[in-house]
Amino acid sequence: MSINEQTPATATTTGSSRVKRGMAEMLKGGVIMDVVTPEQARIAEDAGAVAVMALERVPADIRAQGGVSRMSDPDMIDGIIEAVSIPVMAKARIGHFVEAQVLQSLGVDYIDESEVLTPADYVNHIDKWQFTVPFVCGATNLGEALRRINEGAAMIRSKGEAGTGDVSNATGHMRKIRSEIAKLAALPEDELYVAAKELQAPYELVKEIAATGKLPVVLFTAGGIATPADAAMMMQLGADGVFVGSGIFKSGNPAERAAAIVKATTFHDDPDVIAKVSRGLGEAMVGINVDEIAQPHRLSERGW
Amino acid sequence: MLKIGVLALQGDVREHAAALAAGGADPVPVRRAEELEGLDGLVLPGGESTAIDKLARAFGVAEPLRRRIGEGLPVYGSCAGMILLANTIADPATDRAGNRQQTFGGIDMVVRRNAFGRQVDSFETDLRFAGLEKLPGVAPDAGAAPVHAVFIRAPWVESIGPDVEVLASVGLSGPSAAAQAPGAARIVAVRSGKLLATSFHPEVTGERRIHELFIQMIRGEA
């Protein structure tokens, strides 16, 4: 709270849940794109992205190169913030609250506490209530989503399996979250206590989901989306919007593919539009089948 | 029943549709030029003004919409919607080829994007909003109560033409970018004929009076 003594003073509150969750509401129906340079950020903005995710290496490269993956260099994040007028998000490692403090001080608009980076804490996630900047977190199921919301996440994304171009895990996570919500909404009230225990989620949130039939925050999808049709399918499965990571800048024609995915997201229920924008995009990212990735290297299994 | 479109290319369409339905109107999503036919009014939602501009041009909605606004279609825009209703943007985004971001226009004003700062500067506050006390169907006491306003990377109105009425302003304070001009009031809600624009998002707070005002404007009763 701060009050201007001079005139016409207005008392304002920053960092409230409403302001954090409201920011995600404004991104709905849009595409958020992974970028590693200011030039890529400009391409994303020109294509109609609603935000960019600044990171050092896209998930496909993290996978290929291995090693510990961390928050990006502040100079690189500054460069991207300078380059575009749309919101800029950046990733912090799971549990790494100091990386998050740094990202907040850089003025990023959203922090992704992300399994794509190497976790910094295998027990605790970041206490996100301590921050003014809002957080998005990944989830593979409803219980995980609710635990993140309980820790202060203002937006959820289904995880998928990042850096693969294989959309099957994203599909599975969206369907799982959707069906678990539907199941809760159909339960008699006196069975919600056990449902909360089974979901390993706070009872109050479980009760709220059962009553409203939806998450209290925006639900995007991520992980393996590589084509306009992938994005449109996620929207038809009930996602509020789409994150595209390696799928754009690991493809043959990033600018056109990015614009096509934006259009397919908006017109996700119109196959004529999706067909039209899918033409002539060149090579999609080559991709890896999730099944071929050894269990310890599956990113979506990080976080709990 | 009034048929009011919500431009559904991107943004918080659902929240505006719910607010319009609560006011007794029939909200319909609009993504194509032909869906502009037969509308009594249109809402431009919150979202990313650059993304909405690009999609509106790519799918041929921008020109017909500009024409309808010129012919007197009532339109309400919140946040990105306010930017899209402005005749001029002070700091438009430019693409790699040097083309500037465009608006539908209609209100003789200059807006500045993200004027209150980045997301860490986004805020909520109570505002005095002119004209709500006279709304039909709203008790004068309830109408005079402040509007709880949520500003998210919000624009402000930097200057207005002679036919534009200021409905709400916010005083600048605190450590945010907004403190560039301490003590100055910034315009955050305006009306020009049948066009209404707010920097903030009444649709996310359960505030219904702004949408009610818009509905009454369409009916010619406000």
Short mmCIF file of N, CA, C and O in Angstrom, two decimals, chain A residues 1-117:
data_model
loop_
_atom_site.label_atom_id
_atom_site.label_comp_id
_atom_site.label_asym_id
_atom_site.label_seq_id
_atom_site.Cartn_x
_atom_site.Cartn_y
_atom_site.Cartn_z
N MET A 1 0.84 -1.20 0.00
CA MET A 1 0.00 0.00 0.00
C MET A 1 0.88 1.25 0.00
O MET A 1 1.86 1.32 0.71
N SER A 2 0.49 2.20 -0.81
CA SER A 2 1.24 3.44 -0.81
C SER A 2 0.26 4.57 -1.11
O SER A 2 -0.63 4.43 -1.94
N ILE A 3 0.40 5.66 -0.43
CA ILE A 3 -0.53 6.77 -0.62
C ILE A 3 0.25 8.03 -0.98
O ILE A 3 1.24 8.36 -0.33
N ASN A 4 -0.17 8.67 -2.02
CA ASN A 4 0.46 9.91 -2.44
C ASN A 4 -0.14 11.07 -1.63
O ASN A 4 -1.33 11.27 -1.63
N GLU A 5 0.74 11.79 -0.98
CA GLU A 5 0.27 12.88 -0.10
C GLU A 5 -0.28 14.06 -0.90
O GLU A 5 -1.14 14.78 -0.43
N GLN A 6 0.24 14.25 -2.10
CA GLN A 6 -0.05 15.50 -2.83
C GLN A 6 -1.53 15.61 -3.21
O GLN A 6 -2.28 16.24 -2.52
N THR A 7 -1.93 15.13 -4.33
CA THR A 7 -3.34 15.06 -4.74
C THR A 7 -3.44 13.97 -5.77
O THR A 7 -2.42 13.44 -6.12
N PRO A 8 -4.41 13.69 -6.38
CA PRO A 8 -5.58 12.95 -5.90
C PRO A 8 -5.12 11.56 -5.53
O PRO A 8 -4.94 10.71 -6.37
N ALA A 9 -4.90 11.39 -4.26
CA ALA A 9 -4.27 10.18 -3.74
C ALA A 9 -5.13 8.94 -3.97
O ALA A 9 -6.33 8.98 -3.80
N THR A 10 -4.50 7.87 -4.37
CA THR A 10 -5.20 6.61 -4.55
C THR A 10 -4.41 5.52 -3.83
O THR A 10 -3.23 5.34 -4.12
N ALA A 11 -5.04 4.82 -2.89
CA ALA A 11 -4.36 3.72 -2.20
C ALA A 11 -4.39 2.50 -3.11
O ALA A 11 -5.45 2.12 -3.60
N THR A 12 -3.24 1.91 -3.35
CA THR A 12 -3.19 0.77 -4.28
C THR A 12 -2.56 -0.44 -3.61
O THR A 12 -1.75 -0.31 -2.71
N THR A 13 -2.95 -1.64 -4.07
CA THR A 13 -2.39 -2.89 -3.59
C THR A 13 -1.78 -3.63 -4.77
O THR A 13 -2.46 -3.85 -5.77
N THR A 14 -0.50 -4.03 -4.64
CA THR A 14 0.14 -4.82 -5.69
C THR A 14 0.31 -6.26 -5.19
O THR A 14 0.23 -6.52 -3.99
N GLY A 15 0.52 -7.18 -6.13
CA GLY A 15 0.86 -8.55 -5.77
C GLY A 15 -0.25 -9.36 -5.13
O GLY A 15 0.01 -10.42 -4.56
N SER A 16 -1.51 -8.90 -5.22
CA SER A 16 -2.63 -9.67 -4.66
C SER A 16 -2.94 -10.85 -5.56
O SER A 16 -2.56 -10.86 -6.73
N SER A 17 -3.66 -11.83 -5.02
CA SER A 17 -4.06 -13.00 -5.83
C SER A 17 -4.84 -12.57 -7.06
O SER A 17 -4.66 -13.12 -8.13
N ARG A 18 -5.71 -11.58 -6.87
CA ARG A 18 -6.55 -11.15 -7.98
C ARG A 18 -5.70 -10.57 -9.11
O ARG A 18 -5.94 -10.81 -10.29
N VAL A 19 -4.70 -9.78 -8.74
CA VAL A 19 -3.83 -9.17 -9.74
C VAL A 19 -2.98 -10.25 -10.43
O VAL A 19 -2.76 -10.22 -11.64
N LYS A 20 -2.51 -11.23 -9.64
CA LYS A 20 -1.67 -12.30 -10.21
C LYS A 20 -2.48 -13.22 -11.12
O LYS A 20 -2.06 -13.54 -12.24
N ARG A 21 -3.63 -13.66 -10.61
CA ARG A 21 -4.46 -14.56 -11.42
C ARG A 21 -5.06 -13.82 -12.61
O ARG A 21 -5.23 -14.39 -13.69
N GLY A 22 -5.38 -12.54 -12.40
CA GLY A 22 -5.96 -11.73 -13.48
C GLY A 22 -5.02 -11.62 -14.66
O GLY A 22 -5.44 -11.65 -15.82
N MET A 23 -3.72 -11.50 -14.37
CA MET A 23 -2.72 -11.42 -15.46
C MET A 23 -2.85 -12.65 -16.37
O MET A 23 -2.84 -12.53 -17.60
N ALA A 24 -2.98 -13.83 -15.77
CA ALA A 24 -3.11 -15.06 -16.57
C ALA A 24 -4.42 -15.07 -17.36
O ALA A 24 -4.47 -15.57 -18.48
N GLU A 25 -5.49 -14.49 -16.77
CA GLU A 25 -6.77 -14.43 -17.50
C GLU A 25 -6.60 -13.71 -18.83
O GLU A 25 -7.24 -14.04 -19.83
N MET A 26 -5.74 -12.68 -18.83
CA MET A 26 -5.58 -11.86 -20.04
C MET A 26 -4.79 -12.61 -21.13
O MET A 26 -4.78 -12.19 -22.28
N LEU A 27 -4.13 -13.69 -20.75
CA LEU A 27 -3.35 -14.45 -21.73
C LEU A 27 -4.19 -15.52 -22.43
O LEU A 27 -3.74 -16.15 -23.39
N LYS A 28 -5.42 -15.72 -21.94
CA LYS A 28 -6.25 -16.81 -22.45
C LYS A 28 -6.45 -16.75 -23.96
O LYS A 28 -6.55 -15.67 -24.52
N GLY A 29 -6.54 -17.92 -24.54
CA GLY A 29 -6.74 -18.00 -25.99
C GLY A 29 -5.48 -17.66 -26.76
O GLY A 29 -5.51 -17.51 -27.98
N GLY A 30 -4.35 -17.55 -26.03
CA GLY A 30 -3.12 -17.12 -26.67
C GLY A 30 -2.02 -18.17 -26.60
O GLY A 30 -2.17 -19.22 -25.98
N VAL A 31 -0.91 -17.84 -27.25
CA VAL A 31 0.24 -18.74 -27.32
C VAL A 31 1.45 -18.06 -26.68
O VAL A 31 1.75 -16.90 -26.98
N ILE A 32 2.13 -18.78 -25.79
CA ILE A 32 3.34 -18.28 -25.12
C ILE A 32 4.50 -19.09 -25.68
O ILE A 32 4.46 -20.32 -25.70
N MET A 33 5.52 -18.39 -26.18
CA MET A 33 6.58 -19.07 -26.93
C MET A 33 7.93 -18.99 -26.22
O MET A 33 8.34 -17.92 -25.77
N ASP A 34 8.63 -20.13 -26.19
CA ASP A 34 10.01 -20.16 -25.67
C ASP A 34 10.93 -19.42 -26.62
O ASP A 34 10.91 -19.69 -27.83
N VAL A 35 11.77 -18.54 -26.08
CA VAL A 35 12.75 -17.83 -26.91
C VAL A 35 14.08 -17.78 -26.17
O VAL A 35 14.11 -17.73 -24.94
N VAL A 36 15.17 -17.80 -26.93
CA VAL A 36 16.49 -17.77 -26.28
C VAL A 36 17.30 -16.53 -26.66
O VAL A 36 18.38 -16.32 -26.13
N THR A 37 16.77 -15.71 -27.58
CA THR A 37 17.47 -14.47 -27.97
C THR A 37 16.44 -13.36 -28.17
O THR A 37 15.25 -13.63 -28.41
N PRO A 38 16.88 -12.09 -28.10
CA PRO A 38 15.96 -10.98 -28.40
C PRO A 38 15.36 -11.10 -29.81
O PRO A 38 14.18 -10.78 -30.01
N GLU A 39 16.16 -11.56 -30.78
CA GLU A 39 15.65 -11.70 -32.15
C GLU A 39 14.49 -12.71 -32.21
O GLU A 39 13.47 -12.46 -32.85
N GLN A 40 14.65 -13.83 -31.51
CA GLN A 40 13.54 -14.80 -31.46
C GLN A 40 12.31 -14.19 -30.79
O GLN A 40 11.17 -14.44 -31.19
N ALA A 41 12.54 -13.39 -29.75
CA ALA A 41 11.42 -12.74 -29.06
C ALA A 41 10.66 -11.83 -30.02
O ALA A 41 9.43 -11.77 -30.00
N ARG A 42 11.39 -11.12 -30.88
CA ARG A 42 10.75 -10.24 -31.87
C ARG A 42 9.93 -11.07 -32.87
O ARG A 42 8.83 -10.68 -33.25
N ILE A 43 10.48 -12.19 -33.28
CA ILE A 43 9.75 -13.07 -34.21
C ILE A 43 8.45 -13.55 -33.54
O ILE A 43 7.38 -13.54 -34.16
N ALA A 44 8.55 -13.91 -32.27
CA ALA A 44 7.37 -14.38 -31.54
C ALA A 44 6.32 -13.27 -31.43
O ALA A 44 5.13 -13.50 -31.68
N GLU A 45 6.76 -12.08 -31.09
CA GLU A 45 5.82 -10.96 -30.96
C GLU A 45 5.15 -10.67 -32.31
O GLU A 45 3.93 -10.47 -32.38
N ASP A 46 5.94 -10.67 -33.37
CA ASP A 46 5.38 -10.41 -34.71
C ASP A 46 4.37 -11.48 -35.11
O ASP A 46 3.44 -11.21 -35.88
N ALA A 47 4.57 -12.70 -34.61
CA ALA A 47 3.66 -13.80 -34.97
C ALA A 47 2.35 -13.73 -34.19
O ALA A 47 1.43 -14.48 -34.48
N GLY A 48 2.29 -12.86 -33.17
CA GLY A 48 1.07 -12.75 -32.38
C GLY A 48 1.10 -13.50 -31.06
O GLY A 48 0.06 -13.76 -30.47
N ALA A 49 2.31 -13.82 -30.56
CA ALA A 49 2.41 -14.44 -29.23
C ALA A 49 1.85 -13.47 -28.19
O ALA A 49 1.99 -12.26 -28.34
N VAL A 50 1.22 -14.01 -27.12
CA VAL A 50 0.73 -13.14 -26.04
C VAL A 50 1.80 -12.92 -24.99
O VAL A 50 1.66 -12.04 -24.14
N ALA A 51 2.86 -13.73 -25.02
CA ALA A 51 3.98 -13.56 -24.08
C ALA A 51 5.12 -14.42 -24.61
O ALA A 51 4.90 -15.32 -25.44
N VAL A 52 6.34 -14.14 -24.12
CA VAL A 52 7.46 -15.02 -24.44
C VAL A 52 8.05 -15.55 -23.14
O VAL A 52 7.96 -14.91 -22.09
N MET A 53 8.62 -16.74 -23.23
CA MET A 53 9.32 -17.37 -22.11
C MET A 53 10.81 -17.29 -22.42
O MET A 53 11.28 -17.91 -23.38
N ALA A 54 11.54 -16.50 -21.62
CA ALA A 54 12.97 -16.33 -21.86
C ALA A 54 13.72 -17.46 -21.19
O ALA A 54 13.59 -17.67 -19.98
N LEU A 55 14.50 -18.21 -21.95
CA LEU A 55 15.33 -19.24 -21.33
C LEU A 55 16.61 -19.42 -22.12
O LEU A 55 16.75 -18.89 -23.22
N GLU A 56 17.58 -20.09 -21.48
CA GLU A 56 18.91 -20.16 -22.06
C GLU A 56 18.98 -21.16 -23.19
O GLU A 56 19.64 -20.94 -24.20
N ARG A 57 18.31 -22.28 -23.01
CA ARG A 57 18.28 -23.33 -24.02
C ARG A 57 16.86 -23.85 -24.08
O ARG A 57 16.22 -24.01 -23.02
N VAL A 58 16.35 -24.12 -25.28
CA VAL A 58 15.01 -24.72 -25.35
C VAL A 58 15.13 -26.17 -24.86
O VAL A 58 16.22 -26.75 -24.88
N PRO A 59 14.00 -26.74 -24.40
CA PRO A 59 14.05 -28.08 -23.81
C PRO A 59 14.74 -29.13 -24.70
O PRO A 59 15.46 -29.99 -24.19
N ALA A 60 14.55 -29.03 -26.03
CA ALA A 60 15.17 -30.04 -26.91
C ALA A 60 16.69 -29.99 -26.78
O ALA A 60 17.35 -31.04 -26.80
N ASP A 61 17.26 -28.80 -26.62
CA ASP A 61 18.71 -28.68 -26.46
C ASP A 61 19.17 -29.11 -25.06
O ASP A 61 20.24 -29.69 -24.90
N ILE A 62 18.34 -28.79 -24.05
CA ILE A 62 18.66 -29.22 -22.70
C ILE A 62 18.78 -30.75 -22.69
O ILE A 62 19.70 -31.34 -22.13
N ARG A 63 17.82 -31.38 -23.38
CA ARG A 63 17.80 -32.83 -23.48
C ARG A 63 19.05 -33.34 -24.21
O ARG A 63 19.69 -34.29 -23.78
N ALA A 64 19.37 -32.70 -25.34
CA ALA A 64 20.48 -33.17 -26.16
C ALA A 64 21.83 -32.94 -25.47
O ALA A 64 22.72 -33.78 -25.52
N GLN A 65 21.97 -31.79 -24.80
CA GLN A 65 23.28 -31.42 -24.26
C GLN A 65 23.50 -31.92 -22.84
O GLN A 65 24.63 -32.03 -22.39
N GLY A 66 22.40 -32.15 -22.12
CA GLY A 66 22.53 -32.64 -20.75
C GLY A 66 23.12 -31.59 -19.82
O GLY A 66 23.14 -30.40 -20.13
N GLY A 67 23.61 -32.01 -18.67
CA GLY A 67 24.18 -31.08 -17.69
C GLY A 67 23.08 -30.46 -16.84
O GLY A 67 21.90 -30.73 -17.03
N VAL A 68 23.50 -29.62 -15.89
CA VAL A 68 22.54 -28.95 -15.01
C VAL A 68 21.99 -27.73 -15.75
O VAL A 68 22.73 -26.95 -16.33
N SER A 69 20.68 -27.59 -15.69
CA SER A 69 20.05 -26.48 -16.39
C SER A 69 19.50 -25.49 -15.36
O SER A 69 18.81 -25.90 -14.42
N ARG A 70 19.82 -24.20 -15.54
CA ARG A 70 19.52 -23.20 -14.51
C ARG A 70 18.76 -22.02 -15.08
O ARG A 70 18.53 -21.92 -16.27
N MET A 71 18.44 -21.07 -14.19
CA MET A 71 17.90 -19.77 -14.59
C MET A 71 18.82 -19.14 -15.64
O MET A 71 20.03 -19.35 -15.60
N SER A 72 18.26 -18.33 -16.54
CA SER A 72 19.06 -17.69 -17.58
C SER A 72 19.90 -16.54 -17.03
O SER A 72 19.63 -16.00 -15.96
N ASP A 73 20.90 -16.17 -17.82
CA ASP A 73 21.74 -15.00 -17.52
C ASP A 73 20.87 -13.73 -17.49
O ASP A 73 20.11 -13.49 -18.43
N PRO A 74 20.99 -12.92 -16.43
CA PRO A 74 20.18 -11.69 -16.36
C PRO A 74 20.35 -10.78 -17.57
O PRO A 74 19.39 -10.12 -17.99
N ASP A 75 21.54 -10.75 -18.16
CA ASP A 75 21.75 -9.91 -19.35
C ASP A 75 20.85 -10.36 -20.49
O ASP A 75 20.29 -9.54 -21.23
N MET A 76 20.74 -11.68 -20.63
CA MET A 76 19.91 -12.22 -21.69
C MET A 76 18.43 -11.88 -21.44
O MET A 76 17.70 -11.50 -22.36
N ILE A 77 18.00 -11.99 -20.18
CA ILE A 77 16.60 -11.67 -19.86
C ILE A 77 16.33 -10.18 -20.09
O ILE A 77 15.32 -9.80 -20.70
N ASP A 78 17.26 -9.33 -19.65
CA ASP A 78 17.13 -7.89 -19.90
C ASP A 78 16.99 -7.60 -21.39
O ASP A 78 16.18 -6.77 -21.80
N GLY A 79 17.82 -8.28 -22.18
CA GLY A 79 17.80 -8.06 -23.64
C GLY A 79 16.45 -8.39 -24.23
O GLY A 79 15.95 -7.69 -25.12
N ILE A 80 15.83 -9.45 -23.72
CA ILE A 80 14.51 -9.86 -24.23
C ILE A 80 13.43 -8.89 -23.75
O ILE A 80 12.55 -8.50 -24.52
N ILE A 81 13.53 -8.45 -22.49
CA ILE A 81 12.56 -7.47 -21.97
C ILE A 81 12.63 -6.19 -22.82
O ILE A 81 11.60 -5.59 -23.15
N GLU A 82 13.85 -5.80 -23.17
CA GLU A 82 14.04 -4.60 -24.00
C GLU A 82 13.45 -4.76 -25.40
O GLU A 82 12.97 -3.80 -26.00
N ALA A 83 13.51 -6.00 -25.92
CA ALA A 83 13.20 -6.23 -27.34
C ALA A 83 11.70 -6.22 -27.64
O ALA A 83 11.31 -5.96 -28.77
N VAL A 84 10.86 -6.56 -26.67
CA VAL A 84 9.43 -6.72 -26.96
C VAL A 84 8.55 -5.93 -25.99
O VAL A 84 8.98 -5.58 -24.89
N SER A 85 7.29 -5.69 -26.43
CA SER A 85 6.34 -4.98 -25.58
C SER A 85 5.36 -5.93 -24.90
O SER A 85 4.60 -5.53 -24.03
N ILE A 86 5.35 -7.20 -25.32
CA ILE A 86 4.46 -8.18 -24.69
C ILE A 86 5.11 -8.69 -23.39
O ILE A 86 6.30 -8.47 -23.17
N PRO A 87 4.33 -9.37 -22.52
CA PRO A 87 4.90 -9.85 -21.26
C PRO A 87 6.05 -10.83 -21.47
O PRO A 87 6.06 -11.59 -22.44
N VAL A 88 7.00 -10.79 -20.55
CA VAL A 88 8.15 -11.70 -20.60
C VAL A 88 8.13 -12.58 -19.35
O VAL A 88 8.07 -12.08 -18.22
N MET A 89 8.14 -13.88 -19.57
CA MET A 89 8.21 -14.85 -18.48
C MET A 89 9.63 -15.42 -18.45
O MET A 89 10.35 -15.35 -19.44
N ALA A 90 10.01 -16.00 -17.31
CA ALA A 90 11.31 -16.67 -17.25
C ALA A 90 11.22 -17.83 -16.28
O ALA A 90 10.37 -17.84 -15.38
N LYS A 91 12.11 -18.79 -16.44
CA LYS A 91 12.06 -20.01 -15.64
C LYS A 91 13.03 -19.98 -14.47
O LYS A 91 14.18 -19.57 -14.62
N ALA A 92 12.55 -20.47 -13.31
CA ALA A 92 13.41 -20.73 -12.16
C ALA A 92 13.35 -22.22 -11.89
O ALA A 92 12.37 -22.89 -12.22
N ARG A 93 14.42 -22.77 -11.27
CA ARG A 93 14.42 -24.18 -10.93
C ARG A 93 13.41 -24.46 -9.82
O ARG A 93 13.18 -23.61 -8.95
N ILE A 94 12.84 -25.64 -9.82
CA ILE A 94 11.92 -26.04 -8.76
C ILE A 94 12.62 -25.85 -7.41
O ILE A 94 13.73 -26.34 -7.21
N GLY A 95 11.97 -25.11 -6.52
CA GLY A 95 12.49 -24.92 -5.16
C GLY A 95 13.57 -23.85 -5.04
O GLY A 95 13.98 -23.52 -3.92
N HIS A 96 14.01 -23.28 -6.16
CA HIS A 96 15.12 -22.30 -6.08
C HIS A 96 14.56 -20.90 -5.88
O HIS A 96 14.40 -20.12 -6.81
N PHE A 97 14.29 -20.57 -4.59
CA PHE A 97 13.62 -19.31 -4.32
C PHE A 97 14.51 -18.10 -4.58
O PHE A 97 14.01 -17.01 -4.82
N VAL A 98 15.84 -18.29 -4.58
CA VAL A 98 16.70 -17.14 -4.87
C VAL A 98 16.71 -16.82 -6.37
O VAL A 98 16.68 -15.65 -6.76
N GLU A 99 16.71 -17.85 -7.20
CA GLU A 99 16.54 -17.56 -8.64
C GLU A 99 15.25 -16.78 -8.86
O GLU A 99 15.21 -15.82 -9.65
N ALA A 100 14.20 -17.16 -8.14
CA ALA A 100 12.92 -16.45 -8.27
C ALA A 100 13.04 -15.00 -7.80
O ALA A 100 12.49 -14.09 -8.42
N GLN A 101 13.77 -14.79 -6.70
CA GLN A 101 13.98 -13.41 -6.21
C GLN A 101 14.70 -12.58 -7.27
O GLN A 101 14.37 -11.41 -7.49
N VAL A 102 15.69 -13.20 -7.92
CA VAL A 102 16.44 -12.48 -8.95
C VAL A 102 15.52 -12.13 -10.13
O VAL A 102 15.53 -11.00 -10.62
N LEU A 103 14.72 -13.10 -10.55
CA LEU A 103 13.83 -12.85 -11.69
C LEU A 103 12.83 -11.75 -11.35
O LEU A 103 12.51 -10.90 -12.20
N GLN A 104 12.34 -11.73 -10.11
CA GLN A 104 11.42 -10.66 -9.71
C GLN A 104 12.13 -9.31 -9.78
O GLN A 104 11.58 -8.32 -10.24
N SER A 105 13.38 -9.30 -9.33
CA SER A 105 14.10 -8.02 -9.33
C SER A 105 14.40 -7.56 -10.76
O SER A 105 14.51 -6.36 -11.01
N LEU A 106 14.50 -8.49 -11.69
CA LEU A 106 14.71 -8.11 -13.10
C LEU A 106 13.43 -7.56 -13.75
O LEU A 106 13.48 -6.99 -14.83
N GLY A 107 12.30 -7.77 -13.07
CA GLY A 107 11.04 -7.25 -13.61
C GLY A 107 10.35 -8.16 -14.60
O GLY A 107 9.54 -7.71 -15.41
N VAL A 108 10.63 -9.48 -14.55
CA VAL A 108 9.87 -10.38 -15.43
C VAL A 108 8.41 -10.37 -14.99
O VAL A 108 8.08 -10.05 -13.84
N ASP A 109 7.51 -10.68 -15.92
CA ASP A 109 6.08 -10.57 -15.65
C ASP A 109 5.48 -11.83 -15.06
O ASP A 109 4.41 -11.78 -14.45
N TYR A 110 6.14 -12.96 -15.24
CA TYR A 110 5.65 -14.23 -14.69
C TYR A 110 6.86 -15.13 -14.50
O TYR A 110 7.77 -15.11 -15.34
N ILE A 111 6.90 -15.91 -13.43
CA ILE A 111 7.97 -16.89 -13.24
C ILE A 111 7.39 -18.29 -13.43
O ILE A 111 6.34 -18.61 -12.88
N ASP A 112 8.08 -19.09 -14.23
CA ASP A 112 7.71 -20.49 -14.41
C ASP A 112 8.64 -21.32 -13.52
O ASP A 112 9.84 -21.39 -13.77
N GLU A 113 8.07 -21.89 -12.45
CA GLU A 113 8.86 -22.79 -11.60
C GLU A 113 8.84 -24.14 -12.32
O GLU A 113 7.86 -24.88 -12.23
N SER A 114 9.93 -24.43 -13.04
CA SER A 114 9.81 -25.40 -14.14
C SER A 114 10.64 -26.66 -13.97
O SER A 114 11.84 -26.60 -13.67
N GLU A 115 10.01 -27.77 -14.26
CA GLU A 115 10.66 -29.08 -14.28
C GLU A 115 11.62 -29.22 -15.45
O GLU A 115 12.41 -30.18 -15.50
N VAL A 116 11.56 -28.29 -16.41
CA VAL A 116 12.49 -28.34 -17.55
C VAL A 116 13.91 -28.04 -17.08
O VAL A 116 14.89 -28.54 -17.63
N LEU A 117 14.04 -27.20 -16.04
CA LEU A 117 15.34 -26.96 -15.42
C LEU A 117 15.60 -28.04 -14.37
O LEU A 117 14.68 -28.72 -13.92
#
